[in-house]
Short mmCIF file of C-alpha atoms in Angstrom, two decimals:
data_model
loop_
_atom_site.label_atom_id
_atom_site.label_comp_id
_atom_site.label_asym_id
_atom_site.label_seq_id
_atom_site.Cartn_x
_atom_site.Cartn_y
_atom_site.Cartn_z
CA UNK L 1 109.31 93.59 70.31
CA UNK L 2 112.02 91.11 71.07
CA UNK L 3 113.05 89.54 67.76
CA UNK L 4 116.53 88.02 67.68
CA UNK L 5 119.14 89.76 65.57
CA UNK L 6 120.19 87.63 62.61
CA UNK L 7 123.83 88.69 62.75
CA UNK L 8 123.94 87.59 66.36
CA UNK L 9 122.23 84.37 65.32
CA UNK L 10 124.94 83.58 62.79
CA UNK L 11 127.73 84.50 65.22
CA UNK L 12 126.47 82.15 67.93
CA UNK L 13 128.51 79.01 68.32
CA UNK L 14 127.44 75.38 68.27
CA UNK L 15 125.56 73.32 70.83
CA UNK L 16 128.31 73.40 73.43
CA UNK L 17 128.91 77.13 73.05
CA UNK L 18 125.39 78.34 72.36
CA UNK L 19 124.28 81.53 74.07
CA UNK L 20 122.93 80.65 77.49
CA UNK L 21 119.17 81.04 77.83
CA UNK L 22 117.74 81.58 81.28
CA UNK L 23 114.25 80.87 82.50
CA UNK L 24 111.88 83.34 84.11
CA UNK L 25 110.10 82.91 87.40
CA UNK L 26 107.58 85.15 89.05
CA UNK L 27 108.48 87.15 92.14
CA UNK L 28 105.79 86.49 94.71
CA UNK L 29 105.39 88.28 97.99
CA UNK L 30 103.91 86.30 100.89
CA UNK L 31 100.64 87.82 102.04
CA UNK L 32 100.47 88.84 105.67
CA UNK L 33 97.45 89.78 107.68
CA UNK L 34 97.27 93.50 108.48
CA UNK L 35 98.46 94.46 111.94
CA UNK L 36 96.09 95.97 114.43
CA UNK L 37 95.72 99.68 113.73
CA UNK L 38 95.27 102.49 116.18
CA UNK L 39 92.59 105.09 115.73
CA UNK L 40 91.61 104.11 112.21
CA UNK L 41 89.64 101.66 110.15
CA UNK L 42 91.20 98.55 108.73
CA UNK L 43 92.17 98.69 105.12
CA UNK L 44 89.51 98.15 102.53
CA UNK L 45 90.20 95.03 100.47
CA UNK L 46 89.69 97.06 97.34
CA UNK L 47 92.73 99.24 97.88
CA UNK L 48 93.39 100.93 94.55
CA UNK L 49 96.53 102.49 93.18
CA UNK L 50 95.88 105.84 91.51
CA UNK L 51 97.40 108.51 89.35
CA UNK L 52 101.18 108.16 89.60
CA UNK L 53 102.72 104.99 88.15
CA UNK L 54 106.18 103.81 89.04
CA UNK L 55 108.59 101.42 87.34
CA UNK L 56 108.28 97.68 87.89
CA UNK L 57 110.69 94.93 86.89
CA UNK L 58 109.93 93.65 83.43
CA UNK L 59 112.28 91.04 82.10
CA UNK L 60 113.23 89.88 78.65
CA UNK L 61 115.92 87.80 77.04
CA UNK L 62 118.90 89.65 75.59
CA UNK L 63 121.68 88.05 73.64
CA UNK L 64 124.61 89.93 75.16
CA UNK L 65 124.54 90.05 78.97
CA UNK L 66 125.71 93.40 80.25
CA UNK L 67 126.51 94.16 83.89
CA UNK L 68 123.60 95.94 85.54
CA UNK L 69 124.26 98.75 88.00
CA UNK L 70 123.28 98.07 91.59
CA UNK L 71 119.83 99.41 92.40
CA UNK L 72 117.67 99.32 95.50
CA UNK L 73 113.92 99.20 95.08
CA UNK L 74 110.77 99.08 97.15
CA UNK L 75 108.43 96.25 96.15
CA UNK L 76 104.90 97.15 97.24
CA UNK L 77 102.37 94.32 97.43
CA UNK L 78 98.74 95.41 97.65
CA UNK L 79 95.27 93.94 96.93
CA UNK L 80 95.46 95.13 93.32
CA UNK L 81 98.82 93.58 92.51
CA UNK L 82 102.47 94.57 92.90
CA UNK L 83 104.29 97.85 92.23
CA UNK L 84 107.95 98.73 92.35
CA UNK L 85 109.72 102.03 93.05
CA UNK L 86 113.39 102.62 92.33
CA UNK L 87 115.21 104.48 95.14
CA UNK L 88 118.02 107.00 94.66
CA UNK L 89 120.64 107.80 97.34
CA UNK L 90 119.52 110.63 99.60
CA UNK L 91 116.26 111.21 97.71
CA UNK L 92 113.19 110.64 99.94
CA UNK L 93 110.35 108.55 98.55
CA UNK L 94 106.97 109.17 100.21
CA UNK L 95 104.14 106.66 100.13
CA UNK L 96 100.57 107.52 101.12
CA UNK L 97 96.97 108.12 100.12
CA UNK L 98 97.19 111.41 98.21
CA UNK L 99 99.51 114.16 97.02
CA UNK L 100 102.31 115.00 97.62
CA UNK L 101 103.06 111.28 98.10
CA UNK L 102 105.03 109.91 95.16
CA UNK L 103 103.20 106.56 95.19
CA UNK L 104 99.53 106.77 96.12
CA UNK L 105 96.85 104.22 96.98
CA UNK L 106 93.15 104.64 97.79
CA UNK L 107 93.33 102.90 101.14
CA UNK L 108 91.34 104.12 104.15
CA UNK L 109 94.08 102.87 106.49
CA UNK L 110 96.71 105.08 104.86
CA UNK L 111 97.37 108.68 105.82
CA UNK L 112 97.79 111.38 103.19
CA UNK L 113 101.57 111.13 103.55
CA UNK L 114 102.09 107.92 105.50
CA UNK L 115 105.79 106.99 105.44
CA UNK L 116 109.06 108.17 103.93
CA UNK L 117 111.77 105.84 102.58
CA UNK L 118 115.34 107.08 101.98
CA UNK L 119 118.31 105.14 100.64
CA UNK L 120 121.20 105.62 103.09
CA UNK L 121 124.23 103.79 104.54
CA UNK L 122 127.86 103.48 103.53
CA UNK L 123 127.14 100.49 101.30
CA UNK L 124 124.08 102.12 99.77
CA UNK L 125 121.99 99.12 100.76
CA UNK L 126 120.24 100.51 103.86
CA UNK L 127 116.82 102.14 103.65
CA UNK L 128 115.65 104.48 106.39
CA UNK L 129 111.87 104.27 106.88
CA UNK L 130 110.18 107.06 108.83
CA UNK L 131 106.53 107.12 109.85
CA UNK L 132 105.12 110.59 109.11
CA UNK L 133 102.77 110.74 112.11
CA UNK L 134 100.29 108.46 110.34
CA UNK L 135 97.00 107.56 111.99
CA UNK L 136 97.35 103.80 111.70
CA UNK L 137 101.11 103.55 111.88
CA UNK L 138 103.95 101.77 110.14
CA UNK L 139 104.50 98.21 111.38
CA UNK L 140 107.36 95.71 111.43
CA UNK L 141 107.23 92.28 113.08
CA UNK L 142 103.94 93.25 114.74
CA UNK L 143 105.41 96.38 116.37
CA UNK L 144 104.62 99.95 115.48
CA UNK L 145 107.71 102.00 114.63
CA UNK L 146 108.62 105.65 114.33
CA UNK L 147 111.70 105.06 112.23
CA UNK L 148 114.00 102.14 111.46
CA UNK L 149 116.75 101.04 109.11
CA UNK L 150 115.76 98.30 106.67
CA UNK L 151 118.18 95.93 104.98
CA UNK L 152 117.74 93.88 101.80
CA UNK L 153 114.75 91.57 102.26
CA UNK L 154 113.23 93.50 105.20
CA UNK L 155 109.57 94.50 104.99
CA UNK L 156 107.11 96.80 106.76
CA UNK L 157 103.32 97.03 106.76
CA UNK L 158 101.31 100.18 105.97
CA UNK L 159 97.57 99.55 106.04
CA UNK L 160 96.97 96.80 103.47
CA UNK L 161 100.38 97.36 101.86
CA UNK L 162 103.48 95.26 102.39
CA UNK L 163 106.63 97.17 101.44
CA UNK L 164 109.79 95.12 100.96
CA UNK L 165 113.36 96.26 100.19
CA UNK L 166 114.91 94.49 97.20
CA UNK L 167 118.32 94.76 95.55
CA UNK L 168 118.14 94.94 91.75
CA UNK L 169 120.73 94.72 89.00
CA UNK L 170 123.62 92.42 88.21
CA UNK L 171 124.21 91.29 91.79
CA UNK L 172 122.77 88.07 93.17
CA UNK L 173 120.08 88.27 95.79
CA UNK L 174 119.91 85.87 98.67
CA UNK L 175 117.72 83.54 96.65
CA UNK L 176 120.19 83.46 93.75
CA UNK L 177 118.02 85.50 91.40
CA UNK L 178 118.64 88.88 89.89
CA UNK L 179 116.12 91.49 88.80
CA UNK L 180 116.25 94.84 87.12
CA UNK L 181 113.94 97.83 87.31
CA UNK L 182 115.46 100.11 84.70
CA UNK L 183 112.34 100.54 82.70
CA UNK L 184 109.16 98.63 83.23
CA UNK L 185 105.44 98.61 83.68
CA UNK L 186 103.10 101.18 85.02
CA UNK L 187 100.18 99.89 87.04
CA UNK L 188 96.88 101.62 87.67
CA UNK L 189 93.19 100.83 87.85
CA UNK L 190 90.87 98.82 90.07
CA UNK L 191 91.41 95.90 92.36
CA UNK L 192 91.57 93.47 89.45
CA UNK L 193 94.36 95.42 87.79
CA UNK L 194 97.46 93.28 87.38
CA UNK L 195 100.86 93.62 85.79
CA UNK L 196 103.77 91.47 84.81
CA UNK L 197 106.30 90.80 87.57
CA UNK L 198 109.30 88.59 87.15
CA UNK L 199 112.86 87.77 87.98
CA UNK L 200 115.62 86.45 85.77
CA UNK L 201 118.24 83.98 86.82
CA UNK L 202 121.86 85.04 87.20
CA UNK L 203 123.47 86.50 84.09
CA UNK L 204 120.35 87.83 82.39
CA UNK L 205 120.26 91.37 81.16
CA UNK L 206 117.26 93.55 80.51
CA UNK L 207 116.00 95.62 77.61
CA UNK L 208 113.03 97.93 77.25
CA UNK L 209 109.55 96.49 76.90
CA UNK L 210 106.42 98.58 76.47
CA UNK L 211 104.54 98.77 79.77
CA UNK L 212 101.29 96.96 80.38
CA UNK L 213 98.79 99.19 82.15
CA UNK L 214 95.62 97.65 83.50
CA UNK L 215 92.93 100.28 83.21
CA UNK L 216 89.23 99.55 82.86
CA UNK L 217 89.61 98.77 79.17
CA UNK L 218 92.29 96.16 79.81
CA UNK L 219 90.92 94.30 82.83
CA UNK L 220 88.58 91.95 80.88
CA UNK L 221 91.47 91.11 78.56
CA UNK L 222 93.83 90.38 81.46
CA UNK L 223 91.20 88.19 83.11
CA UNK L 224 90.90 86.22 79.86
CA UNK L 225 94.70 86.02 79.59
CA UNK L 226 94.91 84.74 83.17
CA UNK L 227 92.56 81.86 82.30
CA UNK L 228 94.46 81.10 79.09
CA UNK L 229 97.76 81.03 80.97
CA UNK L 230 96.94 77.82 82.83
CA UNK L 231 95.95 75.95 79.66
CA UNK L 232 98.23 74.14 77.20
CA UNK L 233 96.72 75.36 73.94
CA UNK L 234 98.39 78.02 71.77
CA UNK L 235 97.52 81.69 72.22
CA UNK L 236 97.14 84.24 69.42
CA UNK L 237 97.62 87.89 70.42
CA UNK L 238 96.26 90.48 68.01
CA UNK L 239 96.52 94.25 68.08
CA UNK L 240 97.99 97.28 66.41
CA UNK L 241 101.69 98.04 66.47
CA UNK L 242 102.81 99.41 69.82
CA UNK L 243 99.83 98.28 71.89
CA UNK L 244 101.81 95.89 74.10
CA UNK L 245 101.36 92.46 72.51
CA UNK L 246 104.71 91.20 73.76
CA UNK L 247 103.90 92.47 77.23
CA UNK L 248 100.69 90.44 77.20
CA UNK L 249 102.59 87.36 76.01
CA UNK L 250 104.92 87.73 78.99
CA UNK L 251 101.91 88.08 81.25
CA UNK L 252 100.58 84.72 79.98
CA UNK L 253 103.99 83.03 80.28
CA UNK L 254 104.64 84.23 83.84
CA UNK L 255 101.27 82.97 85.04
CA UNK L 256 101.39 79.58 83.35
CA UNK L 257 102.88 76.25 84.42
CA UNK L 258 105.99 76.98 82.30
CA UNK L 259 106.94 80.19 84.11
CA UNK L 260 110.20 78.65 85.35
CA UNK L 261 111.16 77.71 81.80
CA UNK L 262 112.64 80.05 79.19
CA UNK L 263 110.62 82.64 77.31
CA UNK L 264 112.19 83.07 73.86
CA UNK L 265 110.98 85.92 71.66
CA UNK L 266 111.32 86.03 67.88
CA UNK L 267 110.29 88.80 65.50
CA UNK L 268 109.37 86.88 62.36
CA UNK L 269 109.34 90.09 60.32
CA UNK L 270 113.00 90.74 61.10
CA UNK L 271 114.29 87.45 59.66
CA UNK L 272 115.21 87.19 55.99
CA UNK L 273 113.19 84.58 54.12
CA UNK L 274 116.30 82.51 53.33
CA UNK L 275 117.19 82.11 57.02
CA UNK L 276 113.76 81.65 58.61
CA UNK L 277 113.91 77.86 58.94
CA UNK L 278 117.50 77.93 60.21
CA UNK L 279 116.54 80.52 62.81
CA UNK L 280 113.47 78.64 63.98
CA UNK L 281 114.67 75.05 63.76
CA UNK L 282 118.47 75.27 63.68
CA UNK L 283 120.99 73.91 61.19
CA UNK L 284 123.88 71.48 60.90
CA UNK L 285 127.42 72.28 59.87
CA UNK L 286 127.66 72.75 56.11
CA UNK L 287 123.89 73.04 55.63
CA UNK L 288 124.44 76.26 53.67
CA UNK L 289 127.19 78.77 52.97
CA UNK L 290 128.32 80.25 56.24
CA UNK L 291 127.04 77.37 58.40
CA UNK L 292 130.47 76.63 59.86
CA UNK L 293 129.15 74.73 62.88
CA UNK L 294 125.91 73.24 64.21
CA UNK L 295 123.39 75.70 65.58
CA UNK L 296 120.29 75.29 67.71
CA UNK L 297 117.12 77.04 66.60
CA UNK L 298 114.78 78.94 68.87
CA UNK L 299 112.45 75.95 69.24
CA UNK L 300 115.24 73.99 70.90
CA UNK L 301 116.22 77.00 73.01
CA UNK L 302 112.62 77.34 74.20
CA UNK L 303 112.33 73.67 75.14
CA UNK L 304 110.36 73.35 78.37
CA UNK L 305 109.15 76.93 78.13
CA UNK L 306 107.38 79.34 75.81
CA UNK L 307 108.20 80.57 72.31
CA UNK L 308 106.76 83.97 71.39
CA UNK L 309 106.45 84.39 67.62
CA UNK L 310 105.87 88.07 67.00
CA UNK L 311 104.66 89.42 63.63
CA UNK L 312 103.64 85.92 62.60
CA UNK L 313 101.85 87.30 59.53
CA UNK L 314 105.25 88.13 58.00
CA UNK L 315 106.32 84.46 57.92
CA UNK L 316 106.79 83.10 54.36
CA UNK L 317 104.31 80.42 53.25
CA UNK L 318 107.02 77.75 52.98
CA UNK L 319 108.07 78.35 56.57
CA UNK L 320 104.42 78.30 57.63
CA UNK L 321 104.11 74.74 56.33
CA UNK L 322 107.18 73.62 58.30
CA UNK L 323 105.93 75.39 61.42
CA UNK L 324 102.59 73.60 61.15
CA UNK L 325 104.33 70.21 60.98
CA UNK L 326 106.36 71.04 64.08
CA UNK L 327 103.28 72.13 66.01
CA UNK L 328 101.44 68.96 65.02
CA UNK L 329 104.29 66.52 65.71
CA UNK L 330 106.21 68.22 68.52
CA UNK L 331 109.45 67.48 66.64
CA UNK L 332 111.86 69.68 64.70
CA UNK L 333 114.41 68.82 62.05
CA UNK L 334 117.43 71.05 61.68
CA UNK L 335 118.29 72.35 58.22
CA UNK L 336 120.76 69.91 56.67
CA UNK L 337 119.73 66.99 58.88
CA UNK L 338 117.25 64.13 58.68
CA UNK L 339 117.20 63.53 62.43
CA UNK L 340 114.06 64.56 64.29
CA UNK L 341 114.47 66.23 67.69
CA UNK L 342 111.54 66.25 70.15
CA UNK L 343 110.67 69.64 71.66
CA UNK L 344 108.21 70.62 74.38
CA UNK L 345 107.25 74.21 73.65
CA UNK L 346 104.15 76.33 74.14
CA UNK L 347 103.69 78.80 71.30
CA UNK L 348 102.26 82.28 71.71
CA UNK L 349 101.92 84.10 68.39
CA UNK L 350 101.23 87.77 67.79
CA UNK L 351 100.33 89.87 64.78
CA UNK L 352 98.96 93.26 63.82
CA UNK L 353 97.41 91.69 60.72
CA UNK L 354 94.03 90.02 60.23
CA UNK L 355 95.22 86.42 59.76
CA UNK L 356 91.74 85.15 58.95
CA UNK L 357 91.43 87.60 56.06
CA UNK L 358 94.95 86.72 54.95
CA UNK L 359 94.07 83.02 54.95
CA UNK L 360 91.01 83.70 52.81
CA UNK L 361 93.24 85.66 50.42
CA UNK L 362 95.74 82.78 50.27
CA UNK L 363 98.49 84.76 52.04
CA UNK L 364 98.43 82.72 55.24
CA UNK L 365 97.81 79.00 55.70
CA UNK L 366 94.31 78.44 56.99
CA UNK L 367 95.28 75.21 58.78
CA UNK L 368 98.10 77.02 60.61
CA UNK L 369 95.72 79.81 61.58
CA UNK L 370 93.30 77.32 63.13
CA UNK L 371 96.18 75.49 64.84
CA UNK L 372 97.49 78.66 66.47
CA UNK L 373 94.14 80.21 67.24
CA UNK L 374 93.49 78.27 70.45
CA UNK L 375 92.70 81.38 72.46
CA UNK L 376 92.62 84.82 70.84
CA UNK L 377 93.57 87.88 72.88
CA UNK L 378 92.94 91.24 71.19
CA UNK L 379 94.84 94.16 72.72
CA UNK L 380 92.79 97.37 72.32
CA UNK L 381 94.56 100.41 70.85
CA UNK L 382 95.51 103.28 73.13
CA UNK L 383 92.78 105.52 71.68
CA UNK L 384 90.25 103.11 73.24
CA UNK L 385 92.06 103.23 76.61
CA UNK L 386 92.07 106.98 77.22
CA UNK L 387 92.05 106.50 80.99
CA UNK L 388 95.56 105.05 80.70
CA UNK L 389 97.10 108.01 78.86
CA UNK L 390 97.66 110.13 81.98
CA UNK L 391 99.35 107.46 84.13
CA UNK L 392 101.40 106.26 81.17
CA UNK L 393 102.53 109.80 80.40
CA UNK L 394 103.57 110.33 84.03
CA UNK L 395 105.42 107.02 83.98
CA UNK L 396 107.28 107.94 80.79
CA UNK L 397 108.06 111.35 82.29
CA UNK L 398 109.89 109.64 85.14
CA UNK L 399 111.81 107.42 82.74
CA UNK L 400 112.75 110.31 80.45
CA UNK L 401 113.94 112.39 83.40
CA UNK L 402 116.19 109.54 84.52
CA UNK L 403 117.50 108.74 81.05
CA UNK L 404 118.29 112.34 80.12
CA UNK L 405 119.31 113.85 83.45
CA UNK L 406 116.31 116.18 83.51
CA UNK L 407 114.11 117.28 86.43
CA UNK L 408 110.78 118.09 84.78
CA UNK L 409 108.24 118.11 87.62
CA UNK L 410 105.02 117.33 85.82
CA UNK L 411 102.61 117.72 82.92
CA UNK L 412 100.10 120.56 82.62
CA UNK L 413 96.40 119.67 82.57
CA UNK L 414 95.87 121.19 79.11
CA UNK L 415 98.72 118.98 77.92
CA UNK L 416 96.88 115.92 79.19
CA UNK L 417 93.82 117.12 77.27
CA UNK L 418 95.88 117.33 74.08
CA UNK L 419 97.28 113.85 74.71
CA UNK L 420 93.76 112.48 75.14
CA UNK L 421 92.59 114.12 71.89
CA UNK L 422 95.33 112.59 69.77
CA UNK L 423 94.46 109.18 68.21
CA UNK L 424 97.95 107.65 68.77
CA UNK L 425 98.41 105.53 65.64
CA UNK L 426 101.71 104.34 67.16
CA UNK L 427 99.95 103.59 70.45
CA UNK L 428 101.95 103.31 73.69
CA UNK L 429 105.30 103.38 71.92
CA UNK L 430 104.48 106.67 70.20
CA UNK L 431 103.33 108.17 73.51
CA UNK L 432 106.64 107.21 75.11
CA UNK L 433 108.62 108.94 72.35
CA UNK L 434 106.39 112.03 72.51
CA UNK L 435 106.95 112.44 76.25
CA UNK L 436 110.69 111.80 75.92
CA UNK L 437 110.93 114.49 73.24
CA UNK L 438 108.97 116.94 75.39
CA UNK L 439 111.19 116.29 78.41
CA UNK L 440 114.32 116.99 76.38
CA UNK L 441 113.03 120.12 74.62
CA UNK L 442 111.00 121.88 77.30
CA UNK L 443 112.48 125.00 78.91
CA UNK L 444 110.04 124.84 81.81
CA UNK L 445 109.64 122.54 84.80
CA UNK L 446 106.30 121.34 83.40
CA UNK L 447 105.46 119.96 79.98
CA UNK L 448 103.15 122.28 78.07
CA UNK L 449 101.24 121.70 74.85
CA UNK L 450 103.94 123.64 73.00
CA UNK L 451 106.51 121.00 74.01
CA UNK L 452 104.61 118.16 72.30
CA UNK L 453 105.31 116.94 68.76
CA UNK L 454 103.44 118.94 66.14
CA UNK L 455 101.21 116.02 65.17
CA UNK L 456 99.95 115.79 68.75
CA UNK L 457 99.52 119.57 69.13
CA UNK L 458 97.44 119.77 65.98
CA UNK L 459 95.26 116.73 66.72
CA UNK L 460 91.55 117.13 66.13
CA UNK L 461 89.04 115.52 68.53
CA UNK L 462 88.73 111.79 68.00
CA UNK L 463 85.43 110.87 66.35
CA UNK L 464 85.58 107.18 65.66
CA UNK L 465 87.88 104.18 66.02
CA UNK L 466 90.27 103.19 63.26
CA UNK L 467 90.30 99.83 61.58
CA UNK L 468 92.16 97.01 63.32
CA UNK L 469 94.73 96.21 60.65
CA UNK L 470 97.10 99.17 60.72
CA UNK L 471 98.91 97.99 57.58
CA UNK L 472 95.91 98.48 55.31
CA UNK L 473 96.30 101.92 53.75
CA UNK L 474 93.32 103.81 52.35
CA UNK L 475 94.59 104.63 48.86
CA UNK L 476 92.05 107.40 48.32
CA UNK L 477 92.92 109.04 51.64
CA UNK L 478 96.65 108.61 51.03
CA UNK L 479 96.35 110.21 47.61
CA UNK L 480 94.39 113.12 49.07
CA UNK L 481 96.97 113.42 51.81
CA UNK L 482 99.79 113.79 49.28
CA UNK L 483 97.74 116.53 47.58
CA UNK L 484 97.22 118.28 50.91
CA UNK L 485 93.49 117.67 50.96
CA UNK L 486 90.95 115.43 52.67
CA UNK L 487 89.57 112.26 51.18
CA UNK L 488 85.97 112.23 50.01
CA UNK L 489 83.51 109.39 50.06
CA UNK L 490 82.25 107.55 53.16
CA UNK L 491 81.88 109.42 56.45
CA UNK L 492 85.02 107.77 57.84
CA UNK L 493 87.29 108.87 54.98
CA UNK L 494 88.14 112.22 56.56
CA UNK L 495 89.08 110.48 59.76
CA UNK L 496 91.20 107.94 57.89
CA UNK L 497 93.00 110.79 56.15
CA UNK L 498 93.82 112.40 59.48
CA UNK L 499 95.01 109.08 60.86
CA UNK L 500 97.22 108.53 57.83
CA UNK L 501 98.63 112.02 58.21
CA UNK L 502 99.59 111.25 61.81
CA UNK L 503 101.10 107.93 60.75
CA UNK L 504 103.01 109.64 57.96
CA UNK L 505 104.47 112.05 60.50
CA UNK L 506 105.56 109.21 62.76
CA UNK L 507 107.26 107.40 59.87
CA UNK L 508 108.96 110.56 58.64
CA UNK L 509 110.29 111.37 62.11
CA UNK L 510 111.65 107.83 62.52
CA UNK L 511 113.34 107.91 59.12
CA UNK L 512 114.94 111.28 59.80
CA UNK L 513 116.15 110.13 63.22
CA UNK L 514 117.67 107.03 61.60
CA UNK L 515 119.39 109.00 58.83
CA UNK L 516 116.95 107.43 56.37
CA UNK L 517 118.26 103.97 57.14
CA UNK L 518 115.06 101.96 56.71
CA UNK L 519 116.34 98.96 58.64
CA UNK L 520 117.19 101.11 61.65
CA UNK L 521 113.92 103.04 61.40
CA UNK L 522 111.98 99.75 61.34
CA UNK L 523 113.88 98.59 64.41
CA UNK L 524 113.22 101.89 66.22
CA UNK L 525 109.51 101.61 65.43
CA UNK L 526 109.62 97.87 66.17
CA UNK L 527 107.89 97.34 62.85
CA UNK L 528 108.65 94.65 60.25
CA UNK L 529 110.97 96.05 57.57
CA UNK L 530 108.63 94.91 54.82
CA UNK L 531 105.76 96.82 56.45
CA UNK L 532 107.85 99.99 56.73
CA UNK L 533 108.98 99.76 53.11
CA UNK L 534 105.34 99.32 52.03
CA UNK L 535 104.25 102.35 54.06
CA UNK L 536 107.12 104.49 52.76
CA UNK L 537 106.03 103.67 49.22
CA UNK L 538 102.35 104.27 50.03
CA UNK L 539 103.03 107.71 51.50
CA UNK L 540 105.57 108.61 48.82
CA UNK L 541 108.25 109.40 51.37
CA UNK L 542 111.52 110.38 49.69
CA UNK L 543 114.81 111.31 51.30
CA UNK L 544 115.46 115.02 50.71
CA UNK L 545 118.63 115.91 48.77
CA UNK L 546 121.67 116.82 50.86
#
């Protein structure tokens, strides 16, 4: 998730020196009619991308802009959406209908291996495209070609696909925008499958965001999100930790009327209670100890755009009351000031908690819940989207190879079966870490079951879905877990015990990796610190003696 760091918040200067916030705008590729083909049928409108996902540009705000390395990418526009493939100098990238093509689409106008793209040239900005004796040909400007050199902005047509060369990283493109494709979204599924695409304005840097994959289980949700995007009412995104709630919020922002405005993300669970109102609404000089100069809050920074409030259920009740007043009036008051400042902000909130139950228990303001609950979008957990596990795993394999200098070729079929059996309490984020670990530790050129984390290797077949609120621990099951047994009682207790055991393993691994620094472990898991502390206590996790 993309909560702002409080130390950075305090270090930021006043109004005139505040960290620059840039807006997002969607990259759109102009649709062209398919060229006449020779000896083959025209492309089916339901061209579908299958099996092997590739990175796409996913953008987020970061406080400290860092120079991005120059990268050349192929942007592929097709009836199902847009995909992006990062090119490497001298490494051919083949596009077609089936293996061994690296990017594959179910398109009757494509050959099995249709065209090859290779990054060449002294400047590293030329792409050599070669038609691989395809039936229907590779086309540019209405002419069929055998091979040609493409420059930045050039495009060719393959069946229903339009393939365009883009320059990504910290350099300006011809339209003044910059993009990055370091790590992004995978994209699979049917013709309605969509993903987030975007470009940042000059100076923006990029950090990792969990990918949004549009399999069959996600398409109804994305269709609902698409309709909500064009409205003005607030959106509430619910789902377990690691399911991609922020990714869905970005999807809504990029498709709404505010897509050219800023998208500011705040993790409410990462802000100390004493600084919540200052962080959200800003403060004046001298408002409290350490307030050495005026400071804008995130509502002012998001003016004209969208404010994403992640982990809203962690917000203290006092701050909830102030937030409600701001949402009702459209005005904020900085801490230490009596002056009201008008703001025009659309709010998208997200939580892994059941806010309605919390409101009934007096832990969350009911009026704020109703105010924010304009449209509810519930992101299903990964265990209910099994069809996405394989493409996600292949996507994360590519990323892990790049990040760690490895060359693991693939994942064995029995490994995929083990991945599908595991219930993934940490959802997409846990899958990413599992694949990264396997890539680093494997001694083979394919990931086997033995390379997976122990919790995944030992997973029993999934029998039933877990409860929505992943912070509610089953005390009986947890107690049995500590005793090494299985909880008794209702039929679901055994399952809950297994789920808790998997969750315990995830927490323990994160704590060990962070040197038992709970703050760092919470950040690595992208979990509110208070939630992690509660879970550590529930599971009785204790740092072993040195």
